[in-house]
mmCIF file with all atom_site columns, C-alpha atoms in Angstrom:
data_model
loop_
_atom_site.group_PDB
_atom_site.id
_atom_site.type_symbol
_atom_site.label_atom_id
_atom_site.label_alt_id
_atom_site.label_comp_id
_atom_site.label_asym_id
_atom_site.label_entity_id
_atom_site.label_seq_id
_atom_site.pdbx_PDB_ins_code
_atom_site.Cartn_x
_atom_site.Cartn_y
_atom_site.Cartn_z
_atom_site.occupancy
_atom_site.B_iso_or_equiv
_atom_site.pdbx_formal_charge
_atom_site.auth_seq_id
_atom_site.auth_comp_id
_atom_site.auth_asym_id
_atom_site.auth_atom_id
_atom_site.pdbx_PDB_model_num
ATOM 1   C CA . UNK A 1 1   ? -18.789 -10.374 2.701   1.00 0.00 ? 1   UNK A CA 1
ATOM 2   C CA . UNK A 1 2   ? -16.201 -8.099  1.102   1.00 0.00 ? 2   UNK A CA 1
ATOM 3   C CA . UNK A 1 3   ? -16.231 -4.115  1.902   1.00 0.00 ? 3   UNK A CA 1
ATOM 4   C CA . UNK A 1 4   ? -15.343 -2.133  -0.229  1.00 0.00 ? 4   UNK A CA 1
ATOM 5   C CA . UNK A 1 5   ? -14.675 1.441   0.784   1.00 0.00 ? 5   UNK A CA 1
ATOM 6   C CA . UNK A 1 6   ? -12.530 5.008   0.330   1.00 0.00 ? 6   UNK A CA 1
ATOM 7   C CA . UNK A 1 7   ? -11.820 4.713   4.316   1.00 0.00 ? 7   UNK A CA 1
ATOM 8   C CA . UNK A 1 8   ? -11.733 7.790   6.347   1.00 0.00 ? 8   UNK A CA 1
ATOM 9   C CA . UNK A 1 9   ? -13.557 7.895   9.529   1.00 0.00 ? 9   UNK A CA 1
ATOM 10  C CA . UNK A 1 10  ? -16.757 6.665   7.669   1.00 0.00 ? 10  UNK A CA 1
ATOM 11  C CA . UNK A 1 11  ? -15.506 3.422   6.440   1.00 0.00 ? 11  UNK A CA 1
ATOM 12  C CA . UNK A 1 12  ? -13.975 2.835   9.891   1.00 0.00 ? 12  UNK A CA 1
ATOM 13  C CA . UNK A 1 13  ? -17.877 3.634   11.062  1.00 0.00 ? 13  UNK A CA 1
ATOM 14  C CA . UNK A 1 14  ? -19.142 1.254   8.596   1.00 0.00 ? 14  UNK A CA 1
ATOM 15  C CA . UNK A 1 15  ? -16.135 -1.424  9.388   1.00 0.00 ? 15  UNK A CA 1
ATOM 16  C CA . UNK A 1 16  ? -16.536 -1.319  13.040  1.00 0.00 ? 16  UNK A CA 1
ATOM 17  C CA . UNK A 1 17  ? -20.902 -2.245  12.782  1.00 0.00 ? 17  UNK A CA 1
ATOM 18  C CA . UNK A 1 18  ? -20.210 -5.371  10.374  1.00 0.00 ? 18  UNK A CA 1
ATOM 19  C CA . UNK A 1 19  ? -17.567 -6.139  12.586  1.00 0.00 ? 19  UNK A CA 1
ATOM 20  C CA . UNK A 1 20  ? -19.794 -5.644  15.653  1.00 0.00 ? 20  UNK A CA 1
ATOM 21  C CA . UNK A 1 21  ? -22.344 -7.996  14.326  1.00 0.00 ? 21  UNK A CA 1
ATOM 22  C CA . UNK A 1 22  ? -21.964 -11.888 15.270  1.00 0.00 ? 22  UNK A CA 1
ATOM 23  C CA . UNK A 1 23  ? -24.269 -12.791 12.056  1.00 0.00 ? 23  UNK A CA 1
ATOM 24  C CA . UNK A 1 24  ? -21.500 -11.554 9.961   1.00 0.00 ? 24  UNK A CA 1
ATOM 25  C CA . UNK A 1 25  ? -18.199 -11.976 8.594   1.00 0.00 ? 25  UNK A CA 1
ATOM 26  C CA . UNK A 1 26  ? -16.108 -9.672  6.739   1.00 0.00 ? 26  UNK A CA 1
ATOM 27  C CA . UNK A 1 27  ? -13.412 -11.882 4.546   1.00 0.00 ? 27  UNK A CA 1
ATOM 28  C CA . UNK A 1 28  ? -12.083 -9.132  2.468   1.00 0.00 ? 28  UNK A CA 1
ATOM 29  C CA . UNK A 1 29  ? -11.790 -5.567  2.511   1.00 0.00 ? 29  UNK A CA 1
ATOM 30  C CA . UNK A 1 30  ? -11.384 -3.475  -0.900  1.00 0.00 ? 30  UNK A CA 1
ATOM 31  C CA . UNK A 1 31  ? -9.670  0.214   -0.253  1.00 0.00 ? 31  UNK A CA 1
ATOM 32  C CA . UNK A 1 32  ? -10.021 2.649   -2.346  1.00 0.00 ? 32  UNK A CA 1
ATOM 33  C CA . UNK A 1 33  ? -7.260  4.535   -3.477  1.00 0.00 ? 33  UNK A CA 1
ATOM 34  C CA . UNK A 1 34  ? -8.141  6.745   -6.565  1.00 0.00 ? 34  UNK A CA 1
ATOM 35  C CA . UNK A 1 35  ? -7.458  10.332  -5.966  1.00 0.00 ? 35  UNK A CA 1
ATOM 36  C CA . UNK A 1 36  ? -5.922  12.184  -8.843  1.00 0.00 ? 36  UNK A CA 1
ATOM 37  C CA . UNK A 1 37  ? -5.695  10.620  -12.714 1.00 0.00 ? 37  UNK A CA 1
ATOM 38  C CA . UNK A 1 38  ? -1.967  8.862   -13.110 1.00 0.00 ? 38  UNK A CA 1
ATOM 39  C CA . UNK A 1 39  ? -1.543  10.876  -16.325 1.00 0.00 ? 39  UNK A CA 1
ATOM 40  C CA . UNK A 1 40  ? -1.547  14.279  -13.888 1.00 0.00 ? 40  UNK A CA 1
ATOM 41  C CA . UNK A 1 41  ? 0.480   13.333  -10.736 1.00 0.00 ? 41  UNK A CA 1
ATOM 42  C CA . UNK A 1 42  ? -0.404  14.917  -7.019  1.00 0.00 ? 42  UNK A CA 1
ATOM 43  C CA . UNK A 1 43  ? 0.177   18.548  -7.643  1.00 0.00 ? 43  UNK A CA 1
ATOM 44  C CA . UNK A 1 44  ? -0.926  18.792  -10.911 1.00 0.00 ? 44  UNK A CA 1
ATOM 45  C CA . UNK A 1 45  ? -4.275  16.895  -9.923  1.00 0.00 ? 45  UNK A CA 1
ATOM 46  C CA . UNK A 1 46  ? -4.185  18.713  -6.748  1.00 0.00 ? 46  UNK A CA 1
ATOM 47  C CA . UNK A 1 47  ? -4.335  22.152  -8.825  1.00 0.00 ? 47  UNK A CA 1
ATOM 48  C CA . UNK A 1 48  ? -6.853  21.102  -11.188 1.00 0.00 ? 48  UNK A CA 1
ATOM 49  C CA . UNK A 1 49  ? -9.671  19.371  -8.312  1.00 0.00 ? 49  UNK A CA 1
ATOM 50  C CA . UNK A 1 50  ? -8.986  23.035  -6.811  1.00 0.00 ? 50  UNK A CA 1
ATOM 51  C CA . UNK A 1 51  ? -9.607  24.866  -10.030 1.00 0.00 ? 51  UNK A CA 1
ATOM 52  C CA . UNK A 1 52  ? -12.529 22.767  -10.744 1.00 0.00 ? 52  UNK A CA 1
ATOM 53  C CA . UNK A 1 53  ? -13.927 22.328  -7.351  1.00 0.00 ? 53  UNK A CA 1
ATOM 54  C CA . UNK A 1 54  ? -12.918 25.588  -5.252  1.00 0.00 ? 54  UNK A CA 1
ATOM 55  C CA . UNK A 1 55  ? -11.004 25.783  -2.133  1.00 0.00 ? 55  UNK A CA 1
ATOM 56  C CA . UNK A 1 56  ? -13.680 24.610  0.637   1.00 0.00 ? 56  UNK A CA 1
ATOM 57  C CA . UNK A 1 57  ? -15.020 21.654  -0.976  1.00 0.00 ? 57  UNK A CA 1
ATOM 58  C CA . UNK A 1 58  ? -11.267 20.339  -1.620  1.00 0.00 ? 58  UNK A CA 1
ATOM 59  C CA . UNK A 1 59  ? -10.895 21.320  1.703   1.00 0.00 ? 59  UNK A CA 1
ATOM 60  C CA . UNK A 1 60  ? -13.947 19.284  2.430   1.00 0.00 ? 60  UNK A CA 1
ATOM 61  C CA . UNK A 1 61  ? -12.889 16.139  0.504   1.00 0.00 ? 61  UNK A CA 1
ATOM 62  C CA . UNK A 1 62  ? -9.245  15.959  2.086   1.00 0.00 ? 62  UNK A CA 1
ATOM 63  C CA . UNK A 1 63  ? -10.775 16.318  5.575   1.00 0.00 ? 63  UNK A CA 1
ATOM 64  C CA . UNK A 1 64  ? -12.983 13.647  4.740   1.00 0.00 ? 64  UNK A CA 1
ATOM 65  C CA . UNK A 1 65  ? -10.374 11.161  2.599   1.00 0.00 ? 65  UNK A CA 1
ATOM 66  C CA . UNK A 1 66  ? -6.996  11.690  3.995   1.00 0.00 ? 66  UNK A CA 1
ATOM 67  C CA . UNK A 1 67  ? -7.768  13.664  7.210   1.00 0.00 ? 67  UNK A CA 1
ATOM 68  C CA . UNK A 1 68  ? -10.060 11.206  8.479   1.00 0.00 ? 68  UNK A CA 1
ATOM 69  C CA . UNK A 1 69  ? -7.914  8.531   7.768   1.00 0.00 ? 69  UNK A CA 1
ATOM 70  C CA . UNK A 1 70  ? -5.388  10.299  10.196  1.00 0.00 ? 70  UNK A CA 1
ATOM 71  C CA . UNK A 1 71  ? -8.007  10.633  12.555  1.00 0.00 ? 71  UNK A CA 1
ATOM 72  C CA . UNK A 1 72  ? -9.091  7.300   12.636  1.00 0.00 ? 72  UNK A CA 1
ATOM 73  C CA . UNK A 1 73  ? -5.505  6.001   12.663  1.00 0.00 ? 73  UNK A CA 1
ATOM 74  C CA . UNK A 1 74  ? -5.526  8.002   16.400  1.00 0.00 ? 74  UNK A CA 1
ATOM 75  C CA . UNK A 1 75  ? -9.087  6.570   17.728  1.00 0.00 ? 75  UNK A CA 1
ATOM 76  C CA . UNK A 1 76  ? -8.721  3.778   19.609  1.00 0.00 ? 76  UNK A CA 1
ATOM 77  C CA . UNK A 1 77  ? -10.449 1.540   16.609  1.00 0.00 ? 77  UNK A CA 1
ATOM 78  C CA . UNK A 1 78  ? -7.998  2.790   14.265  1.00 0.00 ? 78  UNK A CA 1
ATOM 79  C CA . UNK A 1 79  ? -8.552  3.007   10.468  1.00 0.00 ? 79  UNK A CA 1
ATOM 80  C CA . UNK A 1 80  ? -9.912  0.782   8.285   1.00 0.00 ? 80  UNK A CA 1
ATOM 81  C CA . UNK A 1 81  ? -6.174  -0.726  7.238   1.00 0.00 ? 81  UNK A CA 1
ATOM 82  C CA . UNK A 1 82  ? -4.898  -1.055  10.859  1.00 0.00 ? 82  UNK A CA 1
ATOM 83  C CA . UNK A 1 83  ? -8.528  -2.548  11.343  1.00 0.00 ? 83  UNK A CA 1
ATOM 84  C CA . UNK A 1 84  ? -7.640  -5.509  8.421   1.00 0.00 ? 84  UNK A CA 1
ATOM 85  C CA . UNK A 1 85  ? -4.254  -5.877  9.945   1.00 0.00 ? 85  UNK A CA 1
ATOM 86  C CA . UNK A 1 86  ? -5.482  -6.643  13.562  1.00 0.00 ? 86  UNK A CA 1
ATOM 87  C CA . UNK A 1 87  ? -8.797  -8.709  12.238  1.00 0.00 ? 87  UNK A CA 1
ATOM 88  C CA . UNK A 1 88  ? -6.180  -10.481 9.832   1.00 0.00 ? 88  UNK A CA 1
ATOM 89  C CA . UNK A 1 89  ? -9.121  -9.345  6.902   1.00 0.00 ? 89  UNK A CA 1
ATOM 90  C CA . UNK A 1 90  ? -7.709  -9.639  3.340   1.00 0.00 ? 90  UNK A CA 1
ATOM 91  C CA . UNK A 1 91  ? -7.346  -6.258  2.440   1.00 0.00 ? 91  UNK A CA 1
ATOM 92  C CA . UNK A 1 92  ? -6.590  -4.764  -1.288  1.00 0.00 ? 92  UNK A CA 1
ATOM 93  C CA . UNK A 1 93  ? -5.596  -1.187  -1.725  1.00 0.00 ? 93  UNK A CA 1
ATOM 94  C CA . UNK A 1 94  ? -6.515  -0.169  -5.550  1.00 0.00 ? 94  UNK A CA 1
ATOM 95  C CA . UNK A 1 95  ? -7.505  2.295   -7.832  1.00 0.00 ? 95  UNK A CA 1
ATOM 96  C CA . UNK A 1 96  ? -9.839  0.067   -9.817  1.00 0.00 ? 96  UNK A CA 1
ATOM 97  C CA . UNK A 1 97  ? -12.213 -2.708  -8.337  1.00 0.00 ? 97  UNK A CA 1
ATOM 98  C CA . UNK A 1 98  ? -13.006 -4.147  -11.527 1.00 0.00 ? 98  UNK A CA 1
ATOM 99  C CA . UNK A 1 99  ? -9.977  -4.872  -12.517 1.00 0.00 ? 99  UNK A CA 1
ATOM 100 C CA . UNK A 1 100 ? -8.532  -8.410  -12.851 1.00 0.00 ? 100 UNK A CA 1
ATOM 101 C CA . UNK A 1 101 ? -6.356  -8.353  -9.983  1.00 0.00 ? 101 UNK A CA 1
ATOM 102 C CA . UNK A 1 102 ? -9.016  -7.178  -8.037  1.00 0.00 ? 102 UNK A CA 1
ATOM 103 C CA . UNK A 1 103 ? -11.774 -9.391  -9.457  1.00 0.00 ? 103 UNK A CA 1
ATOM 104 C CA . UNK A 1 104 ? -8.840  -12.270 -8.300  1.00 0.00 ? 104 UNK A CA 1
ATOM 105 C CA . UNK A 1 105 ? -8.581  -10.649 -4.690  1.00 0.00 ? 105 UNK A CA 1
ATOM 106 C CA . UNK A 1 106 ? -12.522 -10.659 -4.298  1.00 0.00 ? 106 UNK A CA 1
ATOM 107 C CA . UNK A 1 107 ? -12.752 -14.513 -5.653  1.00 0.00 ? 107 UNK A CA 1
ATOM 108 C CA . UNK A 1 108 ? -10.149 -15.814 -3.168  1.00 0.00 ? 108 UNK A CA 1
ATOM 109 C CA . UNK A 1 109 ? -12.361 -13.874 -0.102  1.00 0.00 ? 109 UNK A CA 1
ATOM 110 C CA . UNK A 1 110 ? -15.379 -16.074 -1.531  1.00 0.00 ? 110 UNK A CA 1
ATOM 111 C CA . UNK A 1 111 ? -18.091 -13.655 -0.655  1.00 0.00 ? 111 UNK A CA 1
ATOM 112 C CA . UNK A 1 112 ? -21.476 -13.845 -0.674  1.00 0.00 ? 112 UNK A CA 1
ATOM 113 C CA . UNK A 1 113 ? -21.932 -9.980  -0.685  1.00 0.00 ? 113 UNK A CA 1
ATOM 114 C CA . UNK A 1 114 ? -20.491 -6.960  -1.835  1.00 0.00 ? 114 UNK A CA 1
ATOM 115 C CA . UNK A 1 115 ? -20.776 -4.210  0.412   1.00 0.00 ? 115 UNK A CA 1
ATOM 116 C CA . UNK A 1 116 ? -20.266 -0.344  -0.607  1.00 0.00 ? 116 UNK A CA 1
ATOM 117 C CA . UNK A 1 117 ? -19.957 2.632   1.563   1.00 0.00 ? 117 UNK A CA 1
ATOM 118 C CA . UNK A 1 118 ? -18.418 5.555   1.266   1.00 0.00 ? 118 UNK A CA 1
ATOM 119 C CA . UNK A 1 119 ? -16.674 3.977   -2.502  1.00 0.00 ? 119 UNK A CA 1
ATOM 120 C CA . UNK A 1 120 ? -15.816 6.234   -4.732  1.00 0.00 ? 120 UNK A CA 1
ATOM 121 C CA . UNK A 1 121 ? -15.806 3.613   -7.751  1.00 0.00 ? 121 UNK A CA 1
ATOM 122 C CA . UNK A 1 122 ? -18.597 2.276   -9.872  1.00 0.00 ? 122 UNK A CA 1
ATOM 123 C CA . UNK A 1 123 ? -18.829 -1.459  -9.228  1.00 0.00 ? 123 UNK A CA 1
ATOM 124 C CA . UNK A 1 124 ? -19.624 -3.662  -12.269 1.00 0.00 ? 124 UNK A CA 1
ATOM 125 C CA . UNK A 1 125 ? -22.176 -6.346  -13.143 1.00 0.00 ? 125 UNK A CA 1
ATOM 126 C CA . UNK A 1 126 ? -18.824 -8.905  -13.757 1.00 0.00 ? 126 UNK A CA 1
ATOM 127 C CA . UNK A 1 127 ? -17.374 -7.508  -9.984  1.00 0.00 ? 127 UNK A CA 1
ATOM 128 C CA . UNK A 1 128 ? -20.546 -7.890  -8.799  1.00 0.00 ? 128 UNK A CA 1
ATOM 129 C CA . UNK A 1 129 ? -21.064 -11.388 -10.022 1.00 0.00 ? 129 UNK A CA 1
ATOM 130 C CA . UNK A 1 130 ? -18.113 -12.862 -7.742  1.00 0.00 ? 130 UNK A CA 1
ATOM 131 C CA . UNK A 1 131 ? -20.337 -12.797 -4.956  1.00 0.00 ? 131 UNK A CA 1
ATOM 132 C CA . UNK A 1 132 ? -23.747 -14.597 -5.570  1.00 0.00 ? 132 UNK A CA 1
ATOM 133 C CA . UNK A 1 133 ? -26.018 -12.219 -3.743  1.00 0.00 ? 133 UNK A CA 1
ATOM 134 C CA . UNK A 1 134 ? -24.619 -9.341  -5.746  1.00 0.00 ? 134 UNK A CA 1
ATOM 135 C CA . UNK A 1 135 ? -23.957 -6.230  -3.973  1.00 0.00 ? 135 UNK A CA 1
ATOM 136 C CA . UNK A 1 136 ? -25.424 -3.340  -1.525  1.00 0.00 ? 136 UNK A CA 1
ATOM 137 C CA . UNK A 1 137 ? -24.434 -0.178  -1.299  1.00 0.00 ? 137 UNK A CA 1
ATOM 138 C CA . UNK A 1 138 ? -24.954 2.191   1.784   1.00 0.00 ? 138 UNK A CA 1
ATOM 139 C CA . UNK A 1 139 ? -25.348 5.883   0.645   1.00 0.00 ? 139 UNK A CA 1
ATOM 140 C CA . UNK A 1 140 ? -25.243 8.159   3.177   1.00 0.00 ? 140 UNK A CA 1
ATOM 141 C CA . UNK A 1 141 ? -28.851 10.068  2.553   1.00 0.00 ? 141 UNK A CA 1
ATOM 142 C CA . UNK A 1 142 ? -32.202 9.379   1.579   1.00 0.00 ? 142 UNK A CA 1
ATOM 143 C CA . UNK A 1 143 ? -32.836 8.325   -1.546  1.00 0.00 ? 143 UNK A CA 1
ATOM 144 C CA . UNK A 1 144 ? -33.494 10.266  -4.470  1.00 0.00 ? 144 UNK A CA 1
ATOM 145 C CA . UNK A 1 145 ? -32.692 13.412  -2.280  1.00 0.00 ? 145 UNK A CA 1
ATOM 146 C CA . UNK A 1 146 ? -29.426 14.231  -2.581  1.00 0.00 ? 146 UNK A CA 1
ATOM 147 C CA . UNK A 1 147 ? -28.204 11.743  -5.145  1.00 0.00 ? 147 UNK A CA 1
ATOM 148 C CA . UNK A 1 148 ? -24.521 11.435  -6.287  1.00 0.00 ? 148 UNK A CA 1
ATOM 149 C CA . UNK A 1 149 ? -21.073 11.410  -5.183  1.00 0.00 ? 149 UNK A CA 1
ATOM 150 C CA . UNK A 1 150 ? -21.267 14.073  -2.319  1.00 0.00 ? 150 UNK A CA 1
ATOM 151 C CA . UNK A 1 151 ? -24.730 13.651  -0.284  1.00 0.00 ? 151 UNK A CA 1
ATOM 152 C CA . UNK A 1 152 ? -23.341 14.343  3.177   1.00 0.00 ? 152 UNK A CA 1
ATOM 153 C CA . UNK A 1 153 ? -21.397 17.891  1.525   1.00 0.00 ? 153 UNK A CA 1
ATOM 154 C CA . UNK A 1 154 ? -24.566 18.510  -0.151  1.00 0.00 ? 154 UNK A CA 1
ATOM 155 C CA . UNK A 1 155 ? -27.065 18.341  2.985   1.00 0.00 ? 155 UNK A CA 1
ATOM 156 C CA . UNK A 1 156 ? -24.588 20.651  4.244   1.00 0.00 ? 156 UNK A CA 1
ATOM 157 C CA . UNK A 1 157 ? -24.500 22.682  1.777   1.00 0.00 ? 157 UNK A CA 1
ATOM 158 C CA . UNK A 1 158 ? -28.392 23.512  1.551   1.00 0.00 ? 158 UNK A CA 1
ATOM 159 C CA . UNK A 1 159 ? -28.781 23.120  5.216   1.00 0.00 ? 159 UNK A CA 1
ATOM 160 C CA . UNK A 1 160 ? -30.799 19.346  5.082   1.00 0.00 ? 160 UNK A CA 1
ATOM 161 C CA . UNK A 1 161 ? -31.186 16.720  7.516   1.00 0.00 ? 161 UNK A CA 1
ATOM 162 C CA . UNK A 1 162 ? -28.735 13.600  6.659   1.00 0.00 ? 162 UNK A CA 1
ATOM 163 C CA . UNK A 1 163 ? -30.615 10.102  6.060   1.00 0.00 ? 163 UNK A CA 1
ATOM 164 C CA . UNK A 1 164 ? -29.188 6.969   4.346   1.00 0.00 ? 164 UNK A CA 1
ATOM 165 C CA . UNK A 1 165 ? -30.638 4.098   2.239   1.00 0.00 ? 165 UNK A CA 1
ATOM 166 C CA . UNK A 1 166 ? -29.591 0.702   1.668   1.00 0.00 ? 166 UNK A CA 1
ATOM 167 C CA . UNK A 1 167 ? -30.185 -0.895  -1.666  1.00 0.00 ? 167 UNK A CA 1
ATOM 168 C CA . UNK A 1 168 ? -28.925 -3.263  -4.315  1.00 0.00 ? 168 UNK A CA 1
ATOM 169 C CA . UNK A 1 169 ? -26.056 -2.307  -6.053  1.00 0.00 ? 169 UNK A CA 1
ATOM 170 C CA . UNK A 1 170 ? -27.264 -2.671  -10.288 1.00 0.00 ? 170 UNK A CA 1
#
């Protein structure tokens, strides 16, 4: 199967039980790396997400996007790069998984599956068709509560019990 995930002490969660499992084998590992649109830069996106968004949930999103990649980077596991490195797993760093560098990266990992969790990009019906099982996606609450792109900061939020749900990625 191919990952593909934003990282952060999630991923490396996620990374670490398909790793743990003798059943199966991760052959390729897509990172995400969108933050801010190229046309604004890092302070300039930076001020707008905090204009748009408000102090605590940007505060939110770094501790969960860069700070837990630091953190993981300091467990013993390590993140979900340093993970690829020491598995030797393919690993791709992009902004844009359906792409066709990307859709080249995931061809030469020959997956069966797709795996999301914790991705912060939409995944395509032609991405989806490199592997012939299609894709899953892990979202981390329980389906239809709490759709979107922030469950976990939304169960916070409104003070609700965290779930997940598995399902096929369409």
């Amino acid at each position: 199967m191919v990952l593909c995930t934003r990282g952060g002490l999630a991923g490396a969660a996620v990374l670490d039980r398909l790793l743990a499992s003798p059943e199966l084998r991760v052959t390729g590992i897509v990172l995400s790396t969108r933050t801010h649109g190229p046309r604004r830069g890092l302070v300039a996106g930076t001020l707008r997400h905090l204009s748009r968004s408000g102090l605590a949930y940007s505060a939110y999103l770094w501790a969960c996007t860069t700070g837990g990649d630091l953190a993981a980077s300091a467990s013993s596991r390590g993140s979900v790069r340093s993970r690829a490195r020491r598995e030797a797993i393919a690993l791709l760093a992009t902004r844009r998984v359906n792409d066709p560098d990307s859709h080249a990266f995931i061809a030469g990992c020959a997956p069966s599956l797709l795996v999301t969790a914790f991705f912060d990009q939409r995944v395509d019906a032609a991405t989806r068709a490199l592997a012939p099982l299609g894709g899953m996606n892990i979202h981390p609450s329980a389906l239809p509560d709490l759709r979107g792109v922030d469950p976990v900061f939304q169960a916070m939020l409104r003070g609700r019990p965290l779930g997940v749900t598995v399902h096929r990625l369409v």
